[in-house]
Short mmCIF file of C-alpha atoms and ligand atoms in Angstrom, two decimals:
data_model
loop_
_atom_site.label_atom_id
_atom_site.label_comp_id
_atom_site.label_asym_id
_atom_site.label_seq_id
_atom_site.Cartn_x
_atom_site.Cartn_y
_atom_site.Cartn_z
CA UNK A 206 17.28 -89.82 5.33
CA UNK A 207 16.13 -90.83 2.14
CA UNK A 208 17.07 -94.33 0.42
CA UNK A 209 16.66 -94.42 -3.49
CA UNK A 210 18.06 -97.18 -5.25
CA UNK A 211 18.40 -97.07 -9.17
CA UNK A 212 20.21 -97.27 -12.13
CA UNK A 213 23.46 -95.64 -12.45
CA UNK A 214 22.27 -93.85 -15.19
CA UNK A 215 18.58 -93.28 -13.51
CA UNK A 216 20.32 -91.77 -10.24
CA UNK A 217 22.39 -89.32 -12.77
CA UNK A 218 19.06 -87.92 -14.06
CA UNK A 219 17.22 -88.14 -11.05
CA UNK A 220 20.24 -86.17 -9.17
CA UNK A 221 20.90 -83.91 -11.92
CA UNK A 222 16.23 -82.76 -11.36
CA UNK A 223 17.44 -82.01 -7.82
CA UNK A 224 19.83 -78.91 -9.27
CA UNK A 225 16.79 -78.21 -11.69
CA UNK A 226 14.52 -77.57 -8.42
CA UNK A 227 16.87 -75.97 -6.60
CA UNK A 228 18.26 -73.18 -9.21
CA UNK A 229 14.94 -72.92 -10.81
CA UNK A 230 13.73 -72.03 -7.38
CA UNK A 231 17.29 -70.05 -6.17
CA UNK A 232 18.86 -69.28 -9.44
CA UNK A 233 21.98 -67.65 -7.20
CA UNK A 234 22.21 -71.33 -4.95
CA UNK A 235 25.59 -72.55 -3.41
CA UNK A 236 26.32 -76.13 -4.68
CA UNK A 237 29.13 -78.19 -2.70
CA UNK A 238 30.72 -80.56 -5.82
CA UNK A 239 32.51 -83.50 -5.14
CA UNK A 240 35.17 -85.08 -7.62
CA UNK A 241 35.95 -89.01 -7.98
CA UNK A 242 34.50 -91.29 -10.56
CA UNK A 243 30.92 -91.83 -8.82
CA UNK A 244 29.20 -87.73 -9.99
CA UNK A 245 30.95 -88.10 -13.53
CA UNK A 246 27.43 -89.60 -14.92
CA UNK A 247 25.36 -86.46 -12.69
CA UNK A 248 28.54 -84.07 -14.20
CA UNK A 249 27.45 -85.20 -17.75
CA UNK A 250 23.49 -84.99 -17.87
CA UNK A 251 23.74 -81.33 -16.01
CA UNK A 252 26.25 -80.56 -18.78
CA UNK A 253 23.60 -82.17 -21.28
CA UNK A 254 20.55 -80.35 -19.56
CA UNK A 255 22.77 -76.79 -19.70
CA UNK A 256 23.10 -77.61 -23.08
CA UNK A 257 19.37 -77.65 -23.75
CA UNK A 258 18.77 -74.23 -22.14
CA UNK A 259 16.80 -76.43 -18.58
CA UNK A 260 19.25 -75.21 -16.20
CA UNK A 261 21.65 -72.28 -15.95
CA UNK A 262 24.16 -72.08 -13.31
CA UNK A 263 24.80 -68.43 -14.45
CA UNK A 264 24.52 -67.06 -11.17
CA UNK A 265 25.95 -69.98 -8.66
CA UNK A 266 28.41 -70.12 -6.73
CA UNK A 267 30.54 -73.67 -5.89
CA UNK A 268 33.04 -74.75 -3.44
CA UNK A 269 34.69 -77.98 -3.72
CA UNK A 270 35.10 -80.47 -0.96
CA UNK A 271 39.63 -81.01 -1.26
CA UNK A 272 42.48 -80.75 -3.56
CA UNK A 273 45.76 -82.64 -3.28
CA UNK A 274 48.00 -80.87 -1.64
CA UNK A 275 51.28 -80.14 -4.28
CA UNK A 276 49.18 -79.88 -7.10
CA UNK A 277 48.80 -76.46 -8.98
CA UNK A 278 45.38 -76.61 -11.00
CA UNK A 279 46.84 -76.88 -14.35
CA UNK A 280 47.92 -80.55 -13.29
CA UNK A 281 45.71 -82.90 -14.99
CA UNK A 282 45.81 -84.69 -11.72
CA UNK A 283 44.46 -81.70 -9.30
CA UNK A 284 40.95 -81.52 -8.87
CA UNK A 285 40.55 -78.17 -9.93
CA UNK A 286 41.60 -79.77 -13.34
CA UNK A 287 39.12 -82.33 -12.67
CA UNK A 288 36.34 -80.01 -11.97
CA UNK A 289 36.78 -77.46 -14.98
CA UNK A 290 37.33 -80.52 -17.83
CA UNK A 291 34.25 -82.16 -16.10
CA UNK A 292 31.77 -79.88 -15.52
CA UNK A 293 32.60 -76.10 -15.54
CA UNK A 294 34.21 -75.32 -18.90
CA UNK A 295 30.81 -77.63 -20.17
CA UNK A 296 27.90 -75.47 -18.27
CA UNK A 297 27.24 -71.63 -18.06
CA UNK A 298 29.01 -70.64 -14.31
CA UNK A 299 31.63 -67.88 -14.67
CA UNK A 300 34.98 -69.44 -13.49
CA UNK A 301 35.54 -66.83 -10.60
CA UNK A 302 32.23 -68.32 -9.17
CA UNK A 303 34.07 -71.99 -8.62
CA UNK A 304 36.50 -72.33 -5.67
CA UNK A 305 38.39 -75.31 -5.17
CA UNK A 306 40.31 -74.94 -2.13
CA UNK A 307 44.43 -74.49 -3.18
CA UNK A 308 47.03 -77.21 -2.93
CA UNK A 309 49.68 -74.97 -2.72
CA UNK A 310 51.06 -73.48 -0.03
CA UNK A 311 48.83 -74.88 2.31
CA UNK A 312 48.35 -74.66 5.70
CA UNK A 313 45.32 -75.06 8.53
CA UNK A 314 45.44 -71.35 9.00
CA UNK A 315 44.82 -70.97 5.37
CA UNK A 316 42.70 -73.86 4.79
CA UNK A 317 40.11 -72.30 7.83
CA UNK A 318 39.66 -69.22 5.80
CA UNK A 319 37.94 -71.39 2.95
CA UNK A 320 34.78 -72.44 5.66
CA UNK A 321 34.36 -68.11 6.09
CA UNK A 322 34.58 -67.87 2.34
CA UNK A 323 31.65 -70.60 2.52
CA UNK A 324 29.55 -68.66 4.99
CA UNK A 325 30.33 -65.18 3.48
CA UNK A 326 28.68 -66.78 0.19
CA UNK A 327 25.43 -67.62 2.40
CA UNK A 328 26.59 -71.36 3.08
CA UNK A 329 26.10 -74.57 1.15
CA UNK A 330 22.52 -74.99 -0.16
CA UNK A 331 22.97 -78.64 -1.84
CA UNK A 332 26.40 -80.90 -0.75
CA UNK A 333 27.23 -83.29 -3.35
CA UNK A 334 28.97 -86.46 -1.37
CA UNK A 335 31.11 -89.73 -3.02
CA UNK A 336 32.35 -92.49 -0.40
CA UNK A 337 35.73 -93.39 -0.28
CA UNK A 338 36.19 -97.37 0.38
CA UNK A 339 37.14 -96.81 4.13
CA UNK A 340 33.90 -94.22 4.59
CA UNK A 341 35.76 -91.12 3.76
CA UNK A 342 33.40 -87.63 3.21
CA UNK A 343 35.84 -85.44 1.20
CA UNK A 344 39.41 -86.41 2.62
CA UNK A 345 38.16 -86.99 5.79
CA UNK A 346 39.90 -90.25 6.50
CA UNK A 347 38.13 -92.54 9.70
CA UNK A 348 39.48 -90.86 12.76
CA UNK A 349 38.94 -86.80 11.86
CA UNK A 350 37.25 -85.36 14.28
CA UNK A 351 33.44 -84.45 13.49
CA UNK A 352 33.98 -80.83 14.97
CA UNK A 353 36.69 -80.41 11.81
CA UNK A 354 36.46 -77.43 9.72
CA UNK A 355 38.66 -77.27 6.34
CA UNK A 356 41.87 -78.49 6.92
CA UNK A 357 44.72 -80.78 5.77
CA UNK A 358 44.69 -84.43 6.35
CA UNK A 359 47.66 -87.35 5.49
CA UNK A 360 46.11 -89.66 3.22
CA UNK A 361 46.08 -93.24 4.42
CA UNK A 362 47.28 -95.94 2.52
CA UNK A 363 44.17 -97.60 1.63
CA UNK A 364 42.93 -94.24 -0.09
CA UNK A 365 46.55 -94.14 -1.91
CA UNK A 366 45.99 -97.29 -3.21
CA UNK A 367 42.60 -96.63 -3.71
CA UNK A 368 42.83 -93.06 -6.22
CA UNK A 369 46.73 -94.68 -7.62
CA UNK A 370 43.91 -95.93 -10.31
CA UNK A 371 44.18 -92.10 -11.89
CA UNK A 372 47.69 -91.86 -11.33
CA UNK A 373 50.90 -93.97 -13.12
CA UNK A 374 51.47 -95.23 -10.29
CA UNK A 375 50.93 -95.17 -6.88
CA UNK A 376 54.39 -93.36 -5.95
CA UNK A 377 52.59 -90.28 -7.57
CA UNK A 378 49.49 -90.43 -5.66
CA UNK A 379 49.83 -87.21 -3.34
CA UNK A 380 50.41 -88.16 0.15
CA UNK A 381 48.48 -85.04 1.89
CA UNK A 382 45.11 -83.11 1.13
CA UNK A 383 43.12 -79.99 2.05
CA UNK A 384 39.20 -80.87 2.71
CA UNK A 385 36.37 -79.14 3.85
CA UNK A 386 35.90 -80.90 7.13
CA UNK A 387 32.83 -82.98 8.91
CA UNK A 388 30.96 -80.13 10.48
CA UNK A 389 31.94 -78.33 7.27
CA UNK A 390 29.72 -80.66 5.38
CA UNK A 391 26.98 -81.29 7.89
CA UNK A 392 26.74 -77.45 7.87
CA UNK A 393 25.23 -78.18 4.16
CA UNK A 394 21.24 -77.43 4.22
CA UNK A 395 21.07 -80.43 2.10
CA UNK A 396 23.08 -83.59 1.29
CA UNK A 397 22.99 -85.12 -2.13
CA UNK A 398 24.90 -88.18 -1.43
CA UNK A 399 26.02 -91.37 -4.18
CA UNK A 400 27.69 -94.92 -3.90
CA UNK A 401 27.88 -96.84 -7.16
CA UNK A 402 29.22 -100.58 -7.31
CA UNK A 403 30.31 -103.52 -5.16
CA UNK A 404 33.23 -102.19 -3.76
CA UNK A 405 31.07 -99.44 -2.20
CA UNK A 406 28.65 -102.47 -0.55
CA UNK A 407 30.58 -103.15 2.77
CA UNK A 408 31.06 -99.25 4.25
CA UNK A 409 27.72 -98.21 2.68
CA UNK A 410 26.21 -100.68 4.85
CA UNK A 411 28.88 -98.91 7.36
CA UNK A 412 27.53 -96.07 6.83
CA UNK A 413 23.66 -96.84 7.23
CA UNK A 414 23.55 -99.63 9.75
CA UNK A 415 26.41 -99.18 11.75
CA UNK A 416 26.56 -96.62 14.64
CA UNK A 417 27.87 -93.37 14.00
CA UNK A 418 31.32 -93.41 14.43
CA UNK A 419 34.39 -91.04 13.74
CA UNK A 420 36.11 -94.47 12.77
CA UNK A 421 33.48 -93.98 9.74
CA UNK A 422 33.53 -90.62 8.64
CA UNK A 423 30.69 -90.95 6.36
CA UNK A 424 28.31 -92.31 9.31
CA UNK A 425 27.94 -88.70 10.75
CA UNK A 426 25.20 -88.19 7.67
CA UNK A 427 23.07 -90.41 10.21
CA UNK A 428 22.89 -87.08 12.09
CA UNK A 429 21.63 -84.67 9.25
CA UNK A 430 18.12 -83.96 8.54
CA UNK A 431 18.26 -83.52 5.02
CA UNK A 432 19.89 -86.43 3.08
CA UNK A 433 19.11 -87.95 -0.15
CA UNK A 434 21.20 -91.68 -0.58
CA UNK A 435 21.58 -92.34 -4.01
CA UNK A 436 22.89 -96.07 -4.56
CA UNK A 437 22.72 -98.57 -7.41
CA UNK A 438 21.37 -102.36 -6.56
CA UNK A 439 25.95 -103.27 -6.05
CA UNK A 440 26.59 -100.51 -4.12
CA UNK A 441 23.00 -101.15 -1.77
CA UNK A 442 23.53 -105.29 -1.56
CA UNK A 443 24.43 -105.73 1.71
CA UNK A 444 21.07 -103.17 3.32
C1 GLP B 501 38.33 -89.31 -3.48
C2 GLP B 501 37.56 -88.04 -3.15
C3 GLP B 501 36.21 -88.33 -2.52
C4 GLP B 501 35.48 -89.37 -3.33
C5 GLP B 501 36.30 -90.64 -3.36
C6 GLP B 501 35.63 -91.79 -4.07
O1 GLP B 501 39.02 -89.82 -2.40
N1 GLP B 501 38.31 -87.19 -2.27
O2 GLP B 501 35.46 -87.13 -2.47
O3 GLP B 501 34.21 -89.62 -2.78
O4 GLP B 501 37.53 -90.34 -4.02
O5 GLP B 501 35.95 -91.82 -5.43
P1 GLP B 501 35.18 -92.64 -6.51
O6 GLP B 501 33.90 -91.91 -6.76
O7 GLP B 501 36.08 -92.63 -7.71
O8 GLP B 501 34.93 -94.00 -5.95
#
């Protein structure tokens, strides 16, 4: 695992050369995306560098790590929604090449067929990761099982509270998601992951110094051999 600690904005353009490398070298890569505020600064400058003719995703595929479940994609809330006003309508990927798993009409059975879309696609060459504050990967809240493959999950309160900062309130905050699951993500060839500000500081020093732990989702990246931590000095004070 691999510790850099930087500016917001330096981790953005530092991030954003990893997707440079990687489609440069594999212009037809898979790319795991993650939603949340923490990639919106990596979302922009690979928007910017698009822009500029450095990096084409013209030939990419994505999957997304979870979608509220309840939420059709034309809600500004969904994270399909998220995803095209954020990055895809702003680079070059043809839509049918982005999957964000469905909130509608969901159901394990259904959500397992989105890991053999993965794997029919060649799997996940480069995982982009957030942290929620208790240490969830995705919508995996503390307790999934690191075996899990997509599925749906009940959102705990504290992540509720936590993402009723998008929402009017947080009565509106959907109760249930669909998420790729832990072995899902660990199935990734590579993990990009990022933690920006203080309230990350306690569970990303969860996360790195603690033992690994289904109680902390996010300490299972302990186990994969190809990790890149991206934090800025709030999120790493307590290392
Ligand atoms: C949501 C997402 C996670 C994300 C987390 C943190 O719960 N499902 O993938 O990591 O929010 O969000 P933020 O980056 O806004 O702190």
């Amino acid at each position: 695992m691999k510790i850099i600690i930087d500016t917001p904005e330096a981790i953005a353009r530092a991030a954003a050369q990893r997707y440079v490398e990687l489609l440069g070298r594999k212009p037809d890569a898979v790319l795991g995306y993650a939603t949340g505020s923490t990639p919106l600064g990596l979302y922009a400058e690979l928007a910017r560098l698009c822009k500029a003719g450095e990096l084409s995703f013209a030939r990419a595929t994505t999957f997304n790590l979870d979608e509220y479940i309840g939420l059709d994609g034309t809600n500004d809330q969904s994270y399909r929604y998220f995803m095209d006003k954020n990055l895809f309508d702003l680079i070059d990927i043809p839509k049918e090449n982005t999957n964000v798993p469905c909130g509608l009409d969901m159901t394990d059975e259904k959500a397992a067929e989105y890991d053999r879309r993965i794997e029919a696609a060649g799997g996940i060459d480069l995982q982009l990761l957030g942290i929620g504050n208790n240490g969830h990967i995705g919508f995996n809240e503390p307790g999934t099982p690191f075996g899990s493959i997509t599925h749906t999950m009940h959102l705990t309160e504290s992540t509720i509270q936590a993402n009723s900062r998008f929402f009017a309130s947080a009565a509106d905050v959907p109760t249930s998601a669909v998420t790729m699951g832990i072995k899902t993500v660990m199935n990734a060839r590579s993990i990009l992951f990022i933690a920006l500000g203080s309230v990350k500081a306690e569970i990303v020093k969860k996360m790195l110094c603690g033992p690994v732990t289904e109680e902390v989702p996010a300490s299972v990246l302990q186990l994969h051999p190809d990790v890149e931590v991206y934090l800025d000095p709030a999120a790493a004070a307590l290392l």
